[in-house]
Coordinates of C-alpha atoms in Angstrom, one line a residue:
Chain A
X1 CA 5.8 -30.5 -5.5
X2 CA 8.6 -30.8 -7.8
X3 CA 9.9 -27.5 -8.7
X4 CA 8.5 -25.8 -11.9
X5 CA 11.1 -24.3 -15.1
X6 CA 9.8 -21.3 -15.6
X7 CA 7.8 -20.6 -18.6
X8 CA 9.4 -17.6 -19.9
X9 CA 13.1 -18.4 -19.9
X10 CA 12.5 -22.3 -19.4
X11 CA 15.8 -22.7 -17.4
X12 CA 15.7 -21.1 -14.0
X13 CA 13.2 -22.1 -11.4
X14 CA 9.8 -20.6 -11.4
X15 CA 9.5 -18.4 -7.9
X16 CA 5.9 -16.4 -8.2
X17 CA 2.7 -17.6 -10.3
X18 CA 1.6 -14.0 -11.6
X19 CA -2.0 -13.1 -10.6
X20 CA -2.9 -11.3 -13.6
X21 CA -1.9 -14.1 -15.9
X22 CA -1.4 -17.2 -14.1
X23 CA 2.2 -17.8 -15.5
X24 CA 4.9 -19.3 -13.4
X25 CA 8.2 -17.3 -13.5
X26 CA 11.8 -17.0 -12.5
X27 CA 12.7 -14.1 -10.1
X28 CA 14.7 -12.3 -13.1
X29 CA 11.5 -12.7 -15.4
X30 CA 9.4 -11.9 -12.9
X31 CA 11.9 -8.4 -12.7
X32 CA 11.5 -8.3 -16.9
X33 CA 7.4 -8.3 -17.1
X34 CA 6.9 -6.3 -14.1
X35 CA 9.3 -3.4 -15.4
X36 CA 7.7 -3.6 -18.9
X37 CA 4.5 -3.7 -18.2
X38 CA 4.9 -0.4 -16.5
X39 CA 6.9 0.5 -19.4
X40 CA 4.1 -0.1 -21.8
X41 CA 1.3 1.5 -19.4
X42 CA 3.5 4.5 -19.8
X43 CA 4.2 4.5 -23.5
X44 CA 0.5 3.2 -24.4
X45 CA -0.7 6.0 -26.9
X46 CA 0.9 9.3 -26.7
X47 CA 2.6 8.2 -23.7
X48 CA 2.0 9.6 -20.4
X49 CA 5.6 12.0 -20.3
X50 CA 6.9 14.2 -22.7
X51 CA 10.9 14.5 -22.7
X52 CA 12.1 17.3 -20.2
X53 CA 9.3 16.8 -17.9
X54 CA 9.5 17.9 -14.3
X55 CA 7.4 14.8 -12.3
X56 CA 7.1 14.9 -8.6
X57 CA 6.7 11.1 -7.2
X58 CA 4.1 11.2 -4.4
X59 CA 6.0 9.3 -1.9
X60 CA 4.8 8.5 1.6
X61 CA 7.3 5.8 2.3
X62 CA 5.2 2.6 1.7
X63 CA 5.1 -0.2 -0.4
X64 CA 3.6 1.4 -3.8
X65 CA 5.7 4.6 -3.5
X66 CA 8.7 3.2 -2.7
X67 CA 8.7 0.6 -5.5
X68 CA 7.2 3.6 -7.9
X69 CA 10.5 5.7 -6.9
X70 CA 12.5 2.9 -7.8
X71 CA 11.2 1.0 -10.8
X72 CA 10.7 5.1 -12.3
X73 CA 14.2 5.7 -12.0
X74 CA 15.1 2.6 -13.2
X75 CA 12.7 3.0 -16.1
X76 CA 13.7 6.6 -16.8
X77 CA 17.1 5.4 -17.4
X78 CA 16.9 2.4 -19.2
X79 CA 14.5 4.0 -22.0
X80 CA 16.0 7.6 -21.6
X81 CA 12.4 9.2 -21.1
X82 CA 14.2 12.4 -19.8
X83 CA 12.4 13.1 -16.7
X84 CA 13.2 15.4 -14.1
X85 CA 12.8 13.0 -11.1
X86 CA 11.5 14.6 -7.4
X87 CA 10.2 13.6 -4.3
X88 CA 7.0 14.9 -2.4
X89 CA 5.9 13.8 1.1
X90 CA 2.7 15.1 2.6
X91 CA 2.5 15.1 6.5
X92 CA -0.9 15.0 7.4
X93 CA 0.0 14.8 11.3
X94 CA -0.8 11.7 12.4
X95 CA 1.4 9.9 15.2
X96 CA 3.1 6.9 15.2
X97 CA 1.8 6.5 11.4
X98 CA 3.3 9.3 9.5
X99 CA 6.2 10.3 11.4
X100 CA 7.8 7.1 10.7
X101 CA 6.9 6.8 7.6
X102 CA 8.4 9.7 6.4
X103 CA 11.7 8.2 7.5
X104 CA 11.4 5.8 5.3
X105 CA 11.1 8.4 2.2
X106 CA 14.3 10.6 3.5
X107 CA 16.4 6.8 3.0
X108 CA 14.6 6.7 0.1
X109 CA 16.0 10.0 -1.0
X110 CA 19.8 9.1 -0.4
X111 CA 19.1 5.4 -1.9
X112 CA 17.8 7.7 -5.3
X113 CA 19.2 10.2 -5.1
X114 CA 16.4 12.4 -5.8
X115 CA 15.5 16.3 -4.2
X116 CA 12.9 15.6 -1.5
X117 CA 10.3 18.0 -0.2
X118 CA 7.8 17.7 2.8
X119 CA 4.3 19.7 3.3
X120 CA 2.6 19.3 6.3
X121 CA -1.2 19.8 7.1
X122 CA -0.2 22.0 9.7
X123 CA 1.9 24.5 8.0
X124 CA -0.7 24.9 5.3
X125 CA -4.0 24.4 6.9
X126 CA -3.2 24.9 10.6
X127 CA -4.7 21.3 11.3
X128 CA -2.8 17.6 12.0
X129 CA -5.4 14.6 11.3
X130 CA -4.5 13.9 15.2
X131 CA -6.9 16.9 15.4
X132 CA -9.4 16.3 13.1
X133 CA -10.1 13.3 14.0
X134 CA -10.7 14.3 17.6
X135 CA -13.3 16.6 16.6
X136 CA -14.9 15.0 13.8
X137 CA -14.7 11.6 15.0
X138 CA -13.4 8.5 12.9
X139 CA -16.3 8.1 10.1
X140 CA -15.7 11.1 8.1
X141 CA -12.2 11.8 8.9
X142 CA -10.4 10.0 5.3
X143 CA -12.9 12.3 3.6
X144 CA -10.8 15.2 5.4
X145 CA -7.5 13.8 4.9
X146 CA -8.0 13.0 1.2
X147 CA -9.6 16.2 0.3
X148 CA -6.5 17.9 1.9
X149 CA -3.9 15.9 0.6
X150 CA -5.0 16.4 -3.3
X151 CA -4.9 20.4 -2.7
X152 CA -1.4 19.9 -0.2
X153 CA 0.3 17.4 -3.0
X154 CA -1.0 20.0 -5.9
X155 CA 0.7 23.0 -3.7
X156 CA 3.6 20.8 -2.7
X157 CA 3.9 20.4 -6.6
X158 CA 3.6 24.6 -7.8
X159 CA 6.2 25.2 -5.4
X160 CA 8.9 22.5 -6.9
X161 CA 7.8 23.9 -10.2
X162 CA 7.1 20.3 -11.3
X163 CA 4.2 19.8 -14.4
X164 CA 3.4 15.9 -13.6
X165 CA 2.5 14.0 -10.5
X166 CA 2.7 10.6 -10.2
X167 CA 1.3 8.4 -7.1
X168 CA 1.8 5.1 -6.6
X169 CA -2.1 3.9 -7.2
X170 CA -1.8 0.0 -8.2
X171 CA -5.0 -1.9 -9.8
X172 CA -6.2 -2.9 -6.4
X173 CA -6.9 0.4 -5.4
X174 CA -8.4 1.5 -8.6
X175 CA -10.5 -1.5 -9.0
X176 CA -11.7 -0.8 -4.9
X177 CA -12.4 2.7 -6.0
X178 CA -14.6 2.0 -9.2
X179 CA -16.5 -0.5 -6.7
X180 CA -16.7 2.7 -4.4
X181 CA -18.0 4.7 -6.7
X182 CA -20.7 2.3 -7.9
X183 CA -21.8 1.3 -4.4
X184 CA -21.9 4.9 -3.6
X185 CA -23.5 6.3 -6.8
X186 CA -20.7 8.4 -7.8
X187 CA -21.3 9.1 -11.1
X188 CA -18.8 11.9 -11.7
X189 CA -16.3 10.3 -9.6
X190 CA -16.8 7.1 -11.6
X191 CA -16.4 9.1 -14.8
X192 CA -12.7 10.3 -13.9
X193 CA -11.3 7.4 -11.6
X194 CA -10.0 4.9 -14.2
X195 CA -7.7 7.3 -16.1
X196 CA -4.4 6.5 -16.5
X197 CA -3.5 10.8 -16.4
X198 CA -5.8 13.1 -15.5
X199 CA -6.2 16.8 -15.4
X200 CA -8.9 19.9 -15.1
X201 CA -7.7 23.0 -16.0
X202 CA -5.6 25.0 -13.7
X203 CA -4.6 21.5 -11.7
X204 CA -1.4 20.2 -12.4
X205 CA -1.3 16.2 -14.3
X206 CA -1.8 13.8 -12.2
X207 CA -0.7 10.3 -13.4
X208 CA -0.9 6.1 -11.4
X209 CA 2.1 4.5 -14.0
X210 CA 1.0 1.4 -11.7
X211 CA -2.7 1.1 -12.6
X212 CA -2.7 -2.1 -14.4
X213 CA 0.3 -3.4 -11.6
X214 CA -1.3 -6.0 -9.0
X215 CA -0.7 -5.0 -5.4
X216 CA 0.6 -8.7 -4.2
X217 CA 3.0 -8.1 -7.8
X218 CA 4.1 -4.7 -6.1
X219 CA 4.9 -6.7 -2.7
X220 CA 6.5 -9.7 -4.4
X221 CA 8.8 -7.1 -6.8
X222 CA 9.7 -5.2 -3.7
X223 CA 10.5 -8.3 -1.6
X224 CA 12.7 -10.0 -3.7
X225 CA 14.5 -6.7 -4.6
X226 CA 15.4 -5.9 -0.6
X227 CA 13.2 -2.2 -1.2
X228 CA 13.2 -1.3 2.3
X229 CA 9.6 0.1 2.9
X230 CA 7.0 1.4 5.6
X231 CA 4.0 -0.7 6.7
X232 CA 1.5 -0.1 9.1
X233 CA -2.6 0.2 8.3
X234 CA -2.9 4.2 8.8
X235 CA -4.2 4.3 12.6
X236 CA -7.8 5.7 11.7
X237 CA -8.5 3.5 8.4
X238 CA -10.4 0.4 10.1
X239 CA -13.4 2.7 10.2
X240 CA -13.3 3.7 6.3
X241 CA -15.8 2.8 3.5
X242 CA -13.0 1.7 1.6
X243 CA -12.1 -1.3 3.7
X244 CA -15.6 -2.9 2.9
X245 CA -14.8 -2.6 -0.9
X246 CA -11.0 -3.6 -0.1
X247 CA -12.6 -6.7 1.8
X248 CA -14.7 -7.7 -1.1
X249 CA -11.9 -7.3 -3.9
X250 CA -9.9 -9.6 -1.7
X251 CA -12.0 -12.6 -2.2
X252 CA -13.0 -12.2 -5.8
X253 CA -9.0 -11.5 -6.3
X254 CA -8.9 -15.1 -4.4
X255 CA -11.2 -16.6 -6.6
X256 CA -10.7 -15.4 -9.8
X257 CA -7.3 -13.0 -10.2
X258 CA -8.3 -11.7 -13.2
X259 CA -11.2 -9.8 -11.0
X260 CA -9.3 -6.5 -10.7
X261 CA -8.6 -5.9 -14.0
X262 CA -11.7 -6.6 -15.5
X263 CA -13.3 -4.4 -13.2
X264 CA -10.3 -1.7 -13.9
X265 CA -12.0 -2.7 -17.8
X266 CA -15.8 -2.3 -16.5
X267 CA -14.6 0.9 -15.1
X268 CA -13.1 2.4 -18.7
X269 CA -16.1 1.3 -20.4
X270 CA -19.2 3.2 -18.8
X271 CA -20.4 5.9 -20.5
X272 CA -22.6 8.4 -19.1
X273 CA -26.0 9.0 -21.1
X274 CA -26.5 12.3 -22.3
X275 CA -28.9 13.5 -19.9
X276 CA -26.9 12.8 -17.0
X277 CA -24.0 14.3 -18.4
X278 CA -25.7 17.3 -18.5
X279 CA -27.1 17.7 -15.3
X280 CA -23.3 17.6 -13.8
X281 CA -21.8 20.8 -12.5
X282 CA -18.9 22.7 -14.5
X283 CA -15.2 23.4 -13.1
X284 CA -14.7 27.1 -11.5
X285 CA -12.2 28.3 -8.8
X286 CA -12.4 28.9 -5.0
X287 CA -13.7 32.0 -4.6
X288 CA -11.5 31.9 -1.6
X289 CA -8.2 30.0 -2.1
X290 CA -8.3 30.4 -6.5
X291 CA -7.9 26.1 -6.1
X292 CA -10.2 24.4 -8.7
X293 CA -13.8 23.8 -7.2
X294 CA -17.2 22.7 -8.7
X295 CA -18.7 25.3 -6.3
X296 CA -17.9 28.6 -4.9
X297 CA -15.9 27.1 -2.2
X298 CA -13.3 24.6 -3.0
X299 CA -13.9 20.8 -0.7
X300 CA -10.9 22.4 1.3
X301 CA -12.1 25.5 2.6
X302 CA -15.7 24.0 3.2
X303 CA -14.0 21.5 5.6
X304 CA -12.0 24.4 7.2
X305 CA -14.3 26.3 8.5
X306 CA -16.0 23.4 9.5
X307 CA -13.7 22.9 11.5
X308 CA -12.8 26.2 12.8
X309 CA -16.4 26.9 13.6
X310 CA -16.6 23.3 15.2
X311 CA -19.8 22.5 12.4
X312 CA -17.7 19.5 11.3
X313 CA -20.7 17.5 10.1
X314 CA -22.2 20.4 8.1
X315 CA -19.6 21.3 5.7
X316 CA -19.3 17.5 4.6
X317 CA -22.9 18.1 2.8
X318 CA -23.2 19.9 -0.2
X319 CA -24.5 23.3 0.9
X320 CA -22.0 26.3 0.8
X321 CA -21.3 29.5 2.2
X322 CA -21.6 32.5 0.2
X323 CA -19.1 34.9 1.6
X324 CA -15.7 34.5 -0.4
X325 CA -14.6 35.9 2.8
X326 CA -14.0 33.7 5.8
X327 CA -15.8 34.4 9.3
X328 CA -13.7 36.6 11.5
X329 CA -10.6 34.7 13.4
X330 CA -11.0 31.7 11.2
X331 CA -7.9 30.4 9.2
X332 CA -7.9 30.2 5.6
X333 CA -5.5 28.6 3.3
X334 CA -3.4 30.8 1.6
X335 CA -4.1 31.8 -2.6
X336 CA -3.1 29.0 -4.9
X337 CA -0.7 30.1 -7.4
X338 CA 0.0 27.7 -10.0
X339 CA 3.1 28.7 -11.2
X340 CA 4.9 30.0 -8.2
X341 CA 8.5 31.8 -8.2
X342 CA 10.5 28.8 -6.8
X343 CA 13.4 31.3 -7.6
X344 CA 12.7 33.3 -4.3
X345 CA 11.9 31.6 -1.0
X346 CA 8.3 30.7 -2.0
X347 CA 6.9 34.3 -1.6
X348 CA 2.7 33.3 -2.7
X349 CA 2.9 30.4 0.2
X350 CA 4.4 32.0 3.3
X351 CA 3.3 35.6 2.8
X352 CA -0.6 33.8 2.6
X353 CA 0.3 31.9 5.6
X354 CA 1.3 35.4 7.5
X355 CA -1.5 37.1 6.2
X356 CA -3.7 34.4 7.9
X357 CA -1.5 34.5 10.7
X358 CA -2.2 38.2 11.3
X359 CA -6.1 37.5 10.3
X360 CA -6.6 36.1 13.7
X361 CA -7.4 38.1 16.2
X362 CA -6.7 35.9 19.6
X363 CA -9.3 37.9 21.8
Chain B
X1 CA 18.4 -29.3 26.2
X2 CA 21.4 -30.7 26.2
X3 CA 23.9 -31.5 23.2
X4 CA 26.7 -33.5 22.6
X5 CA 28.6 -33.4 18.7
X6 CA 25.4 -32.9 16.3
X7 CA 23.0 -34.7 18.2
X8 CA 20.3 -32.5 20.2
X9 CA 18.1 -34.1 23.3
X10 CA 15.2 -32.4 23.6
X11 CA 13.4 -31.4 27.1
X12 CA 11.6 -34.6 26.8
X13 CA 14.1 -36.8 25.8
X14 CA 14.0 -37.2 22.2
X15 CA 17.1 -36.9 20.6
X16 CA 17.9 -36.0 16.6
X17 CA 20.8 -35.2 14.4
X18 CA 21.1 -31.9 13.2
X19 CA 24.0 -30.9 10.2
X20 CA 25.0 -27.9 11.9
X21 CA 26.7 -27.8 15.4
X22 CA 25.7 -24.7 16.2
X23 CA 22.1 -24.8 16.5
X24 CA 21.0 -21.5 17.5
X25 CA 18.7 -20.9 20.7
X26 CA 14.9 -20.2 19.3
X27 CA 14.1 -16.9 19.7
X28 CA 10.7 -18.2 21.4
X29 CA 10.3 -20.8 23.6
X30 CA 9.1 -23.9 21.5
X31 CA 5.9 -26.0 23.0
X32 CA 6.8 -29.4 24.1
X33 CA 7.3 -31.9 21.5
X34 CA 4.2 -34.3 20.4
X35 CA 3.7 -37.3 21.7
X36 CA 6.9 -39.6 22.2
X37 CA 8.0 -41.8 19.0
X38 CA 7.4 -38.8 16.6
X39 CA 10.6 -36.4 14.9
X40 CA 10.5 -32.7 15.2
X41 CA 11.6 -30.5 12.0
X42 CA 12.6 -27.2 12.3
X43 CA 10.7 -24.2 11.0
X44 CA 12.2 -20.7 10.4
X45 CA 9.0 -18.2 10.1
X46 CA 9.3 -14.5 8.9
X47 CA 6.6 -12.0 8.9
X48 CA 6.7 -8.8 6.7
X49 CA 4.0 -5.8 5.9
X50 CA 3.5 -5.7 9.7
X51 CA 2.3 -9.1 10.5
X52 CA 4.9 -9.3 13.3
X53 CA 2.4 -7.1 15.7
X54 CA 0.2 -10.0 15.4
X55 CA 3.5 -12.5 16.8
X56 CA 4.4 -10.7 19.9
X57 CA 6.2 -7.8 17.9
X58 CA 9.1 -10.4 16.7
X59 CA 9.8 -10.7 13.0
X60 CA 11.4 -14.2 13.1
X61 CA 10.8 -16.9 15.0
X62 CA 12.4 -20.6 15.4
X63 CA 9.8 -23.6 16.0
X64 CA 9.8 -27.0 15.7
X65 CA 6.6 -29.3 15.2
X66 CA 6.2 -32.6 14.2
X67 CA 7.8 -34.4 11.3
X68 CA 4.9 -36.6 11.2
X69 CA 1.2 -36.1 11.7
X70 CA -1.9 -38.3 11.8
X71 CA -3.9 -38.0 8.6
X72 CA -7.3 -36.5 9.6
X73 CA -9.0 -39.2 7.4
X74 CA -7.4 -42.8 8.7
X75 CA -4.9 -41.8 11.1
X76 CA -2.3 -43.0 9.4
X77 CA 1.3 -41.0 10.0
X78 CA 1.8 -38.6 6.6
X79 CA 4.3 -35.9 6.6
X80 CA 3.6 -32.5 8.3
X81 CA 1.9 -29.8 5.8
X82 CA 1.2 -26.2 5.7
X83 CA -2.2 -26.9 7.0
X84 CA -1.0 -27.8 10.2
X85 CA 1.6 -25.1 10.6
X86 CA -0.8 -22.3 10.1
X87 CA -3.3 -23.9 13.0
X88 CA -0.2 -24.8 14.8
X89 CA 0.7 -21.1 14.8
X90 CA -3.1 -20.1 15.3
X91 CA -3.0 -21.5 19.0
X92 CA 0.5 -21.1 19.8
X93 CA 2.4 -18.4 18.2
X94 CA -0.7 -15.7 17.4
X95 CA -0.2 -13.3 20.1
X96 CA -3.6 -11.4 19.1
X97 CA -6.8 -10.9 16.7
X98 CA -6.6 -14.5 15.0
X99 CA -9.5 -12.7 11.9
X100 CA -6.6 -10.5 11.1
X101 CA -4.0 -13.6 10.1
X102 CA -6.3 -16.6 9.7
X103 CA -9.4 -17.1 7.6
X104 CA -11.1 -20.5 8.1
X105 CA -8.1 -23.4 7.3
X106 CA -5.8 -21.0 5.5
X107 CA -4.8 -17.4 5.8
X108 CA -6.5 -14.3 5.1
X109 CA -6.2 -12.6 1.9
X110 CA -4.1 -10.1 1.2
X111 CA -1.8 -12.4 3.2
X112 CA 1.5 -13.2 0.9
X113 CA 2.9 -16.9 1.8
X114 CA 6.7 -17.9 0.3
X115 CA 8.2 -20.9 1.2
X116 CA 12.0 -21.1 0.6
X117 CA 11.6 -17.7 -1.3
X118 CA 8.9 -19.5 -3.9
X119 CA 5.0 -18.4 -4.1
X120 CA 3.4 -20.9 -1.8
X121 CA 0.6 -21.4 -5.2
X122 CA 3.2 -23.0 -6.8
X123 CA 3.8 -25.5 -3.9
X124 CA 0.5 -26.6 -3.4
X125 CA -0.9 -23.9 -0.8
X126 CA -2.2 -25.7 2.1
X127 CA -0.8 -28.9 1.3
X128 CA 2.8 -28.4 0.6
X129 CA 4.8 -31.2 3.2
X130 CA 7.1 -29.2 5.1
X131 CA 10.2 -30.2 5.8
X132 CA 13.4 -29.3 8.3
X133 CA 15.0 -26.1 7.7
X134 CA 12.1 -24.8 5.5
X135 CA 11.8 -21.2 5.8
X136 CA 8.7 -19.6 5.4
X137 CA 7.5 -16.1 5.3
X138 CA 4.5 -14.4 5.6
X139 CA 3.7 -10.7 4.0
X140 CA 0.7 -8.7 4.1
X141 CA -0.1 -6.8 1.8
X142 CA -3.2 -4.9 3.9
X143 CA -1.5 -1.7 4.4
X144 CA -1.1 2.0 2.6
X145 CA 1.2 2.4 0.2

């Protein structure tokens, strides 16, 4: 076929036909609609920052965070938003996934030049997903590592100081998870999932600047631009719910492009009725760990002692503890303090983590 | 092989002209050409987003394959496609789990195809007529980010 002009700029010759829109543009275009688009996602409205803001970029060193580092600091300069740019890595243990990955975010750091900081799993919960996984199996484990990454990025974030998290969530995974939630009966998870920012009291903003940004868009931007990036399928995600939706959203997205935004659109648009509204539980804090729960135990501290008693199956269903207390010997994860002294060497974290330490008793 | 100015003899005695004398060694041992009286063209191939495990663990890789092919329908000669590369790679090239590249004639999705740095949509997919020194890449996109 000969080869195309492109249809924005009519002169240079048209590289990638755009998913969402079907146009046929230039590489430079191509550039120009991708950066703006983001632009306008986070200047729709009120706008998503507010000049001065601290914002922590949830990097693991693939694709989505790695252009999100980039095209934020590009962004940030161009339009002078003001931000205070970081980066936060989460190590949730696993080997030959994670460990190289998180090479990947340390370049990304020098390339940046943005203040990096790692959490692990282990340092704060005394568990890798190498672990987990061996005791729980591979069905349930994502559940573990997601629950534990939202509280580790949120922790990660109070010690940095930072008031905004962003994460590099493009419209595929948003349109997989409103499919999720539907096939699953989610409502309350349904409710929340297609928000551009979101926040519950006591959490910190959480913001996905690339929920309207097609994933092949994120690949092609980051191609073309020579992003060096990590990619490997997380060793334990064959197994995961998610990959049936991902399947699925793959061949309407082959069909019909325009799929994954409309169902982004679907998402927006339910409303819950009255009734069912009511009937959903309200926000308190852990009883045990002061983190933002709908019951007396936080997701996190449930699955812990799961774990540490061995019970992994039993903490995944909805009935809880009562003690705010753990069970003698078990490890606990220290008090969440949402605006820590960053000033001194993290006092709230590591004197929790000795506490804990000296809590067990090795008999 | 041998070679003598820009002209290269392959194993089985079919000879072309190449531009450039030095013709670099493929980085995996190409098949035996077709059947006598046919051209070869050369193919670079790149993988990103992983692919690569699926190619023996190399990221690029050097073929050749027929300038011509017979057209399924009357058998007439018409110039090599895309359709035929991806089943050419399929039995000779795929090192393991053909469902995680290939999905009936084409390529899973999720799989990203450029030719010559250009969207393979805006070629004509499947039926874009390959020719020598094309470079093609292929990127998945089925991986965290």
């Amino acid at each position: 076929m000969p080869p195309t002009p492109c249809s924005l700029c009519h002169i240079a010759r048209a590289l990638v036909k755009r998913p969402k829109t079907g146009q046929q543009v230039c590489k430079d275009c191509f550039f120009e609609v991708f950066e703006t688009e983001v632009h306008n996602t986070i200047t729709e409205g009120k706008g998503i920052f507010e000049r001065g803001e601290k914002v922590a970029i949830g990097a693991s060193g693939g694709k989505d965070s790695t252009v999100l580092a980039h095209v934020l600091s590009v962004l940030n300069k161009r339009y002078d938003y003001g931000l205070d740019l970081f980066l936060l890595s989460i190590d949730e243990g696993i080997t030959g996934y994670r460990d190289d990955s998180l090479e990947t975010v340390k370049q990304n750091q020098i390339e940046y030049g943005l203040p990096l900081k790692i959490l692990s799993y282990n340092e704060l919960y005394g568990w890798t997903m190498d672990k987990i996984v061996e005791q729980v199996g591979r069905r349930n484990n994502c559940t573990f590592c997601g629950v534990f990454r939202r509280q580790a990025l949120d922790r990660g974030a109070a010690q940095l100081g930072v008031d905004h998290i962003v994460t590099g969530h493009n419209a595929d995974d948003i349109a997989e998870t409103v499919l999720m939630n539907i096939m699953r009966g989610d409502i309350a998870r349904l409710g929340r999932c297609t928000a551009v920012t979101t926040q519950s009291e006591d959490t910190i903003k959480r913001s996905k600047p690339f929920k309207y940004a097609y994933e092949k868009e994120i690949v092609m931007y980051a191609y073309f631009k020579k992003l060096t990036y990590f990619s490997t399928e997380c060793i334990y995600s064959p197994d995961a719910y998610r990959g049936h939706a991902r399947v699925f959203l793959k061949d309407l997205e082959a069909i019909r492009p325009s799929a994954i935004v409309d169902i982004i659109h679907s998402g927006e648009s339910f409303q819950l009725e009255q009734s069912v509204q009511k009937g959903m539980k309200a926000m308190q804090t852990c009883l045990r760990c002061g983190y933002i729960s709908s019951n007396d135990l936080c997701k996190a501290c449930a699955l812990l002692e799961g774990l540490e008693a061995g019970l992994d199956r039993s903490a995944l269903r909805q009935t809880q503890a009562n003690s705010s207390t753990a069970p003698e010997g078990h490890r606990t994860i220290p008090m969440f303090e949402r605006y820590s002294n960053i000033g001194v060497s993290q006092p709230s974290a590591t004197e929790g983590i000795e506490k804990a330490v000296q809590a067990i008793e090795i008999k | 092989m041998t070679r003598s100015d820009d002209i290269i003899i392959t194993s089985n005695g079919l000879g072309y002209i190449t531009n450039s004398a030095s013709h670099p060694e493929s980085l995996v041992k190409p098949p035996m050409a077709p059947t006598a009286g046919e051209d070869t063209i050369e193919i670079k191939i790149e993988f990103g987003g992983g692919l690569h495990l699926l190619f023996s663990s190399q990221p690029t890789h050097k073929i050749n394959i027929p300038r011509n092919i017979p057209n399924s329908e009357d058998g007439q000669p018409q110039p090599v496609n895309m359709r035929y590369l991806v089943k050419w790679m399929k039995s000779n090239l795929l090192s393991e789990r053909e469902e995680m590249f290939g999905d009936g004639d084409g390529v899973r999705p999720g799989i990203l195809v450029l030719i010559n740095d250009a969207d393979w949509e805006l070629e004509g997919e499947l039926e874009y007529e390959l020719r020598d020194r094309d470079e093609v890449v292929f990127i998945s996109t089925l991986h965290g980010g």
